Amino acid sequence: SKVPPIILNNGVEMPQLGFGVWQVPDDEAQQAVATALEAGYRSIDTAAIYGNEEGTGKAITSSGIPREDVFVTTKLWNGDQGYDATLRAFDTSLEKLGLDYVDLYLIHWPLPARDKYVDTYKAFEKLHADGRARAIGVSNFYPEHLERLIAETSVIPAVNQIELHPHLQQHASREFHAEQGIATEAWSPLGQGKGLLEVPAIVAIAQKHGRTPAQVVLRWHLQLGNVVIPKSVTPSRIKENIQVFDFSLDTEDLAAISALNEDRRIGPDPKTFDIG
Ligand code: NAD
């Protein structure tokens, strides 16, 4: 299946659905990413801290798919924030990936108590100006962090990648991103598969369409306009998760899923998260 792109605020096209590789060990990442590329995925989401940039990069460079047809995202880890450290960490990531540019580089967490994300982002602007990151953005930023970044730097982030699924719908962030032209990318779009895929309302919608709960949840994200990066190492699920462009949810289905919001996080709160 061909995944339609969204157009980022700098004109770069990003597939609306990609493959996430968090918690995939480096020696399994090559196989998992190769399976995803064979299934039609053309966007891969990794991060320095995932420890699998090498396996991910090998799968991409040995796939035979032209480099320009794959959208590669990686992220700067927390301990590398700051202008100079960021430039060094970016070089290390590119080297591990075996690539000479990435499509999207993200600040992994804002770490507001450290107060380094503005300087870090200025290094991102240099990487972008040098053509080594086709787009730059952030992850886990609240609107207040984005507001400060926008006030003190020149390139509006293309993307904010945040925890987002039917139990945590992030209305305030989504509205702010839409006003600013920032794409909302959902991490843990399936709620990590825990519980969410057994919620009766979702199971009922899946039965109605002859689909799986995972496909229904991904479809809900896509129809809302979110970018999604579901993760799996199981080939059948990798394929299932991209087979979501040949059906639609109706307004009643969308409303039933939107009624499941509980503002409930699985991951840490970015206002206080401060490790690494
Ligand atoms: P996810 O919501 O994608 O869920 C993945 C889990 O759901 C799998 O491990 C599996 O157990 C289950 N699953 C997947 N497909 C399924 C299917 N078809 N049927 C049934 N169960 C299925 O969770 P995730 O991995 O946390 O998030 C996706 C990606 O988001 C990550 O791999 C990573 O790339 C990114 N991420 C980013 C951050 C961040 O701080 N920026 C944090 C977490 C994750």
Short mmCIF file of C-alpha atoms and ligand atoms in Angstrom, two decimals:
data_model
loop_
_atom_site.label_atom_id
_atom_site.label_comp_id
_atom_site.label_asym_id
_atom_site.label_seq_id
_atom_site.Cartn_x
_atom_site.Cartn_y
_atom_site.Cartn_z
CA SER A 1 0.00 0.00 0.00
CA LYS A 2 1.18 3.48 -0.81
CA VAL A 3 1.11 5.81 2.19
CA PRO A 4 -0.05 9.35 1.35
CA PRO A 5 2.21 12.20 2.49
CA ILE A 6 1.48 15.24 4.55
CA ILE A 7 3.26 18.45 3.59
CA LEU A 8 5.38 19.90 6.38
CA ASN A 9 5.59 23.66 6.95
CA ASN A 10 8.82 23.85 4.90
CA GLY A 11 7.32 22.02 1.92
CA VAL A 12 8.97 18.66 2.68
CA GLU A 13 6.68 15.65 2.25
CA MET A 14 6.43 13.17 5.11
CA PRO A 15 4.51 9.88 4.88
CA GLN A 16 1.54 10.08 7.24
CA LEU A 17 2.28 6.57 8.52
CA GLY A 18 5.71 5.25 9.42
CA PHE A 19 7.44 2.52 11.38
CA GLY A 20 8.68 3.07 14.96
CA VAL A 21 11.60 1.05 16.33
CA TRP A 22 11.70 1.89 20.05
CA GLN A 23 12.66 -1.19 22.12
CA VAL A 24 13.83 -3.10 19.05
CA PRO A 25 17.38 -4.33 19.78
CA ASP A 26 20.01 -3.31 17.22
CA ASP A 27 20.51 -6.89 16.01
CA GLU A 28 16.77 -7.25 15.32
CA ALA A 29 16.23 -3.77 13.91
CA GLN A 30 17.69 -4.58 10.49
CA GLN A 31 15.22 -7.46 9.98
CA ALA A 32 12.25 -5.52 11.37
CA VAL A 33 12.95 -2.44 9.24
CA ALA A 34 13.57 -4.62 6.17
CA THR A 35 10.18 -6.28 6.74
CA ALA A 36 8.55 -2.85 7.09
CA LEU A 37 10.17 -1.54 3.89
CA GLU A 38 9.01 -4.67 2.02
CA ALA A 39 5.50 -4.10 3.36
CA GLY A 40 5.52 -0.58 1.89
CA TYR A 41 6.56 1.64 4.80
CA ARG A 42 8.70 4.56 3.61
CA SER A 43 9.20 6.37 6.94
CA ILE A 44 11.25 5.06 9.86
CA ASP A 45 11.37 6.60 13.33
CA THR A 46 14.46 5.88 15.43
CA ALA A 47 16.46 7.80 18.06
CA ALA A 48 20.01 7.84 19.36
CA ILE A 49 18.81 6.42 22.70
CA TYR A 50 17.11 3.44 21.03
CA GLY A 51 20.58 2.06 20.29
CA ASN A 52 19.47 0.76 16.90
CA GLU A 53 20.50 3.44 14.43
CA GLU A 54 23.06 1.01 12.93
CA GLY A 55 20.62 -1.82 12.28
CA THR A 56 18.02 0.67 11.06
CA GLY A 57 20.49 2.30 8.68
CA LYS A 58 21.69 -1.03 7.32
CA ALA A 59 18.15 -2.04 6.45
CA ILE A 60 17.63 1.25 4.59
CA THR A 61 20.91 1.30 2.69
CA SER A 62 20.71 -2.39 1.72
CA SER A 63 17.02 -2.26 0.69
CA GLY A 64 17.65 -1.15 -2.87
CA ILE A 65 15.10 1.63 -2.34
CA PRO A 66 16.48 5.01 -3.47
CA ARG A 67 17.52 7.07 -0.44
CA GLU A 68 15.23 9.92 -1.42
CA ASP A 69 12.23 7.58 -1.23
CA VAL A 70 12.70 6.82 2.47
CA PHE A 71 11.95 9.37 5.20
CA VAL A 72 14.34 8.88 8.12
CA THR A 73 13.78 10.42 11.54
CA THR A 74 16.20 10.31 14.45
CA LYS A 75 16.32 12.16 17.76
CA LEU A 76 18.89 13.91 19.91
CA TRP A 77 19.24 12.32 23.34
CA ASN A 78 18.93 14.39 26.50
CA GLY A 79 22.56 14.34 27.63
CA ASP A 80 23.61 15.80 24.28
CA GLN A 81 21.59 19.02 24.54
CA GLY A 82 23.52 22.28 24.12
CA TYR A 83 24.85 23.83 20.88
CA ASP A 84 28.22 22.08 20.47
CA ALA A 85 27.18 18.75 21.97
CA THR A 86 24.22 18.65 19.58
CA LEU A 87 26.44 19.07 16.52
CA ARG A 88 28.68 16.23 17.74
CA ALA A 89 25.73 13.95 18.56
CA PHE A 90 24.25 14.57 15.10
CA ASP A 91 27.52 13.48 13.46
CA THR A 92 27.47 10.29 15.55
CA SER A 93 23.88 9.53 14.57
CA LEU A 94 24.59 10.03 10.86
CA GLU A 95 27.64 7.82 11.10
CA LYS A 96 25.69 5.05 12.83
CA LEU A 97 22.88 5.33 10.29
CA GLY A 98 25.41 5.27 7.45
CA LEU A 99 23.62 8.21 5.83
CA ASP A 100 24.69 11.70 4.82
CA TYR A 101 21.45 13.41 5.83
CA VAL A 102 18.28 12.71 7.80
CA ASP A 103 14.81 13.80 6.79
CA LEU A 104 13.78 14.86 10.27
CA TYR A 105 15.82 15.54 13.41
CA LEU A 106 13.96 15.94 16.70
CA ILE A 107 14.88 17.15 20.19
CA HIS A 108 13.74 14.07 22.12
CA TRP A 109 12.55 15.81 25.34
CA PRO A 110 12.37 19.49 26.38
CA LEU A 111 13.97 19.04 29.86
CA PRO A 112 12.72 22.47 30.96
CA ALA A 113 14.69 22.41 34.23
CA ARG A 114 17.96 22.23 32.25
CA ASP A 115 16.99 25.21 30.10
CA LYS A 116 19.05 24.11 27.08
CA TYR A 117 16.46 23.48 24.41
CA VAL A 118 16.77 26.91 22.79
CA ASP A 119 20.56 26.56 22.30
CA THR A 120 20.04 22.98 21.18
CA TYR A 121 17.52 24.11 18.59
CA LYS A 122 19.91 26.79 17.30
CA ALA A 123 22.29 23.94 16.44
CA PHE A 124 19.35 22.22 14.73
CA GLU A 125 18.86 25.37 12.64
CA LYS A 126 22.48 25.15 11.52
CA LEU A 127 22.08 21.45 10.58
CA HIS A 128 18.97 22.39 8.63
CA ALA A 129 20.69 25.34 6.89
CA ASP A 130 23.57 23.01 5.96
CA GLY A 131 21.12 20.58 4.35
CA ARG A 132 21.95 17.73 6.70
CA ALA A 133 18.46 17.65 8.25
CA ARG A 134 15.73 18.31 5.68
CA ALA A 135 13.33 19.19 8.48
CA ILE A 136 13.79 19.89 12.19
CA GLY A 137 11.39 19.61 15.04
CA VAL A 138 10.80 18.54 18.60
CA SER A 139 9.23 15.80 20.67
CA ASN A 140 7.37 15.91 23.96
CA PHE A 141 7.09 19.72 23.91
CA TYR A 142 4.13 21.42 25.58
CA PRO A 143 2.72 24.54 23.87
CA GLU A 144 4.57 26.69 26.43
CA HIS A 145 7.92 25.18 25.35
CA LEU A 146 7.04 25.67 21.69
CA GLU A 147 6.01 29.26 22.32
CA ARG A 148 9.38 30.05 23.80
CA LEU A 149 11.21 28.28 20.97
CA ILE A 150 9.22 30.16 18.34
CA ALA A 151 9.89 33.48 20.11
CA GLU A 152 13.65 32.93 20.40
CA THR A 153 14.58 31.11 17.16
CA SER A 154 13.81 31.51 13.44
CA VAL A 155 12.65 28.15 12.06
CA ILE A 156 9.21 27.05 13.29
CA PRO A 157 9.46 23.33 14.17
CA ALA A 158 8.02 21.16 11.40
CA VAL A 159 6.82 18.46 13.78
CA ASN A 160 6.07 17.86 17.46
CA GLN A 161 6.07 14.13 18.24
CA ILE A 162 4.00 13.53 21.39
CA GLU A 163 2.29 10.68 23.20
CA LEU A 164 -1.14 10.51 21.62
CA HIS A 165 -3.80 7.77 21.46
CA PRO A 166 -7.52 7.50 22.26
CA HIS A 167 -6.86 7.57 26.03
CA LEU A 168 -4.66 10.70 25.72
CA GLN A 169 -5.99 12.85 22.90
CA GLN A 170 -3.91 15.99 23.52
CA HIS A 171 -6.56 18.50 22.42
CA ALA A 172 -4.62 21.59 23.59
CA SER A 173 -1.43 20.56 21.81
CA ARG A 174 -3.21 19.58 18.61
CA GLU A 175 -5.01 22.91 18.48
CA PHE A 176 -1.81 24.86 19.14
CA HIS A 177 0.09 22.90 16.47
CA ALA A 178 -2.66 23.53 13.94
CA GLU A 179 -2.54 27.29 14.61
CA GLN A 180 1.26 27.31 14.18
CA GLY A 181 1.48 24.97 11.17
CA ILE A 182 3.30 22.28 13.16
CA ALA A 183 2.49 18.66 12.27
CA THR A 184 1.32 16.49 15.17
CA GLU A 185 3.04 13.11 15.22
CA ALA A 186 1.60 10.49 17.58
CA TRP A 187 3.96 8.25 19.55
CA SER A 188 2.54 5.09 21.08
CA PRO A 189 -0.37 5.56 18.65
CA LEU A 190 -1.72 2.14 19.69
CA GLY A 191 -1.32 2.91 23.38
CA GLN A 192 1.50 0.32 23.28
CA GLY A 193 -1.15 -2.29 22.54
CA LYS A 194 -1.99 -2.52 26.23
CA GLY A 195 -5.71 -2.54 26.97
CA LEU A 196 -6.65 0.00 24.32
CA LEU A 197 -7.08 -2.66 21.65
CA GLU A 198 -9.59 -4.52 23.87
CA VAL A 199 -11.81 -1.50 24.60
CA PRO A 200 -15.37 -2.65 23.67
CA ALA A 201 -16.16 0.47 21.59
CA ILE A 202 -13.04 -0.10 19.47
CA VAL A 203 -13.64 -3.84 19.14
CA ALA A 204 -17.22 -3.12 18.00
CA ILE A 205 -16.07 -0.65 15.33
CA ALA A 206 -13.47 -3.17 14.16
CA GLN A 207 -16.14 -5.86 13.81
CA LYS A 208 -18.41 -3.47 11.93
CA HIS A 209 -15.71 -2.81 9.31
CA GLY A 210 -14.19 -6.29 9.27
CA ARG A 211 -10.88 -4.84 10.49
CA THR A 212 -8.68 -5.24 13.55
CA PRO A 213 -8.75 -2.90 16.57
CA ALA A 214 -5.22 -1.73 15.70
CA GLN A 215 -6.34 -0.78 12.19
CA VAL A 216 -9.31 1.12 13.60
CA VAL A 217 -7.14 3.11 16.02
CA LEU A 218 -4.62 3.95 13.28
CA ARG A 219 -7.43 5.00 10.96
CA TRP A 220 -8.83 7.32 13.70
CA HIS A 221 -5.43 9.03 13.92
CA LEU A 222 -5.12 9.39 10.15
CA GLN A 223 -8.59 10.88 9.78
CA LEU A 224 -7.75 13.40 12.53
CA GLY A 225 -4.64 14.40 10.57
CA ASN A 226 -2.03 12.91 12.90
CA VAL A 227 1.19 11.34 11.66
CA VAL A 228 1.49 7.81 13.15
CA ILE A 229 4.47 5.51 13.72
CA PRO A 230 3.15 2.18 15.04
CA LYS A 231 5.76 -0.34 16.17
CA SER A 232 5.77 -4.11 15.83
CA VAL A 233 8.38 -6.78 15.25
CA THR A 234 5.77 -9.32 14.14
CA PRO A 235 5.63 -9.47 10.31
CA SER A 236 1.86 -10.05 10.18
CA ARG A 237 1.23 -7.01 12.40
CA ILE A 238 3.74 -4.89 10.50
CA LYS A 239 1.66 -5.61 7.38
CA GLU A 240 -1.68 -5.20 9.15
CA ASN A 241 -0.70 -1.77 10.48
CA ILE A 242 -0.12 -0.33 7.00
CA GLN A 243 -3.33 -1.82 5.50
CA VAL A 244 -5.33 1.20 6.60
CA PHE A 245 -5.76 3.19 3.40
CA ASP A 246 -8.62 1.16 1.92
CA PHE A 247 -11.40 1.88 4.41
CA SER A 248 -12.76 4.85 6.40
CA LEU A 249 -14.39 5.39 9.73
CA ASP A 250 -17.70 7.26 9.65
CA THR A 251 -18.52 10.24 11.86
CA GLU A 252 -20.24 8.00 14.39
CA ASP A 253 -17.12 5.79 14.71
CA LEU A 254 -14.87 8.83 15.06
CA ALA A 255 -17.12 10.28 17.76
CA ALA A 256 -17.20 7.00 19.69
CA ILE A 257 -13.38 6.85 19.75
CA SER A 258 -13.06 10.52 20.60
CA ALA A 259 -15.32 9.85 23.61
CA LEU A 260 -12.64 7.53 25.06
CA ASN A 261 -10.29 10.35 26.11
CA GLU A 262 -9.13 10.06 29.73
CA ASP A 263 -6.10 12.38 29.57
CA ARG A 264 -4.16 9.33 30.73
CA ARG A 265 -0.44 9.04 29.94
CA ILE A 266 1.50 5.81 29.58
CA GLY A 267 4.84 7.60 29.47
CA PRO A 268 6.31 10.29 31.71
CA ASP A 269 5.15 13.90 31.90
CA PRO A 270 7.57 16.01 29.81
CA LYS A 271 7.28 18.87 32.31
CA THR A 272 9.20 16.83 34.88
CA PHE A 273 10.94 14.08 32.88
CA ASP A 274 14.67 14.69 33.35
CA ILE A 275 16.85 11.60 32.86
CA GLY A 276 19.89 10.95 30.68
P1 NAD B 1 2.71 1.50 19.86
O1 NAD B 1 1.52 2.24 20.31
O2 NAD B 1 3.14 1.61 18.45
O3 NAD B 1 2.45 -0.01 20.25
C1 NAD B 1 3.38 -1.01 19.91
C2 NAD B 1 2.95 -2.33 20.57
O4 NAD B 1 1.59 -2.60 20.28
C3 NAD B 1 3.74 -3.50 20.01
O5 NAD B 1 4.92 -3.72 20.74
C4 NAD B 1 2.76 -4.64 20.15
O6 NAD B 1 2.81 -5.15 21.46
C5 NAD B 1 1.41 -3.96 19.95
N1 NAD B 1 0.94 -4.03 18.55
C6 NAD B 1 1.47 -3.44 17.45
N2 NAD B 1 0.73 -3.70 16.36
C7 NAD B 1 -0.29 -4.48 16.78
C8 NAD B 1 -1.39 -5.08 16.12
N3 NAD B 1 -1.58 -4.90 14.82
N4 NAD B 1 -2.24 -5.82 16.86
C9 NAD B 1 -2.06 -5.98 18.18
N5 NAD B 1 -1.05 -5.44 18.87
C10 NAD B 1 -0.17 -4.70 18.17
O7 NAD B 1 3.88 1.87 20.89
P2 NAD B 1 5.35 2.44 20.86
O8 NAD B 1 6.32 1.50 20.29
O9 NAD B 1 5.58 2.93 22.24
O10 NAD B 1 5.25 3.74 19.92
C11 NAD B 1 5.52 3.71 18.55
C12 NAD B 1 6.78 4.45 18.22
O11 NAD B 1 6.73 5.79 18.72
C13 NAD B 1 8.05 3.89 18.89
O12 NAD B 1 8.49 2.70 18.31
C14 NAD B 1 8.97 5.06 18.73
O13 NAD B 1 9.47 5.10 17.40
C15 NAD B 1 8.05 6.22 19.02
N6 NAD B 1 8.12 6.68 20.43
C16 NAD B 1 8.62 7.91 20.68
C17 NAD B 1 8.70 8.39 21.97
C18 NAD B 1 9.23 9.75 22.22
O14 NAD B 1 9.51 10.11 23.38
N7 NAD B 1 9.40 10.57 21.21
C19 NAD B 1 8.28 7.60 23.05
C20 NAD B 1 7.75 6.34 22.76
C21 NAD B 1 7.67 5.91 21.46
#
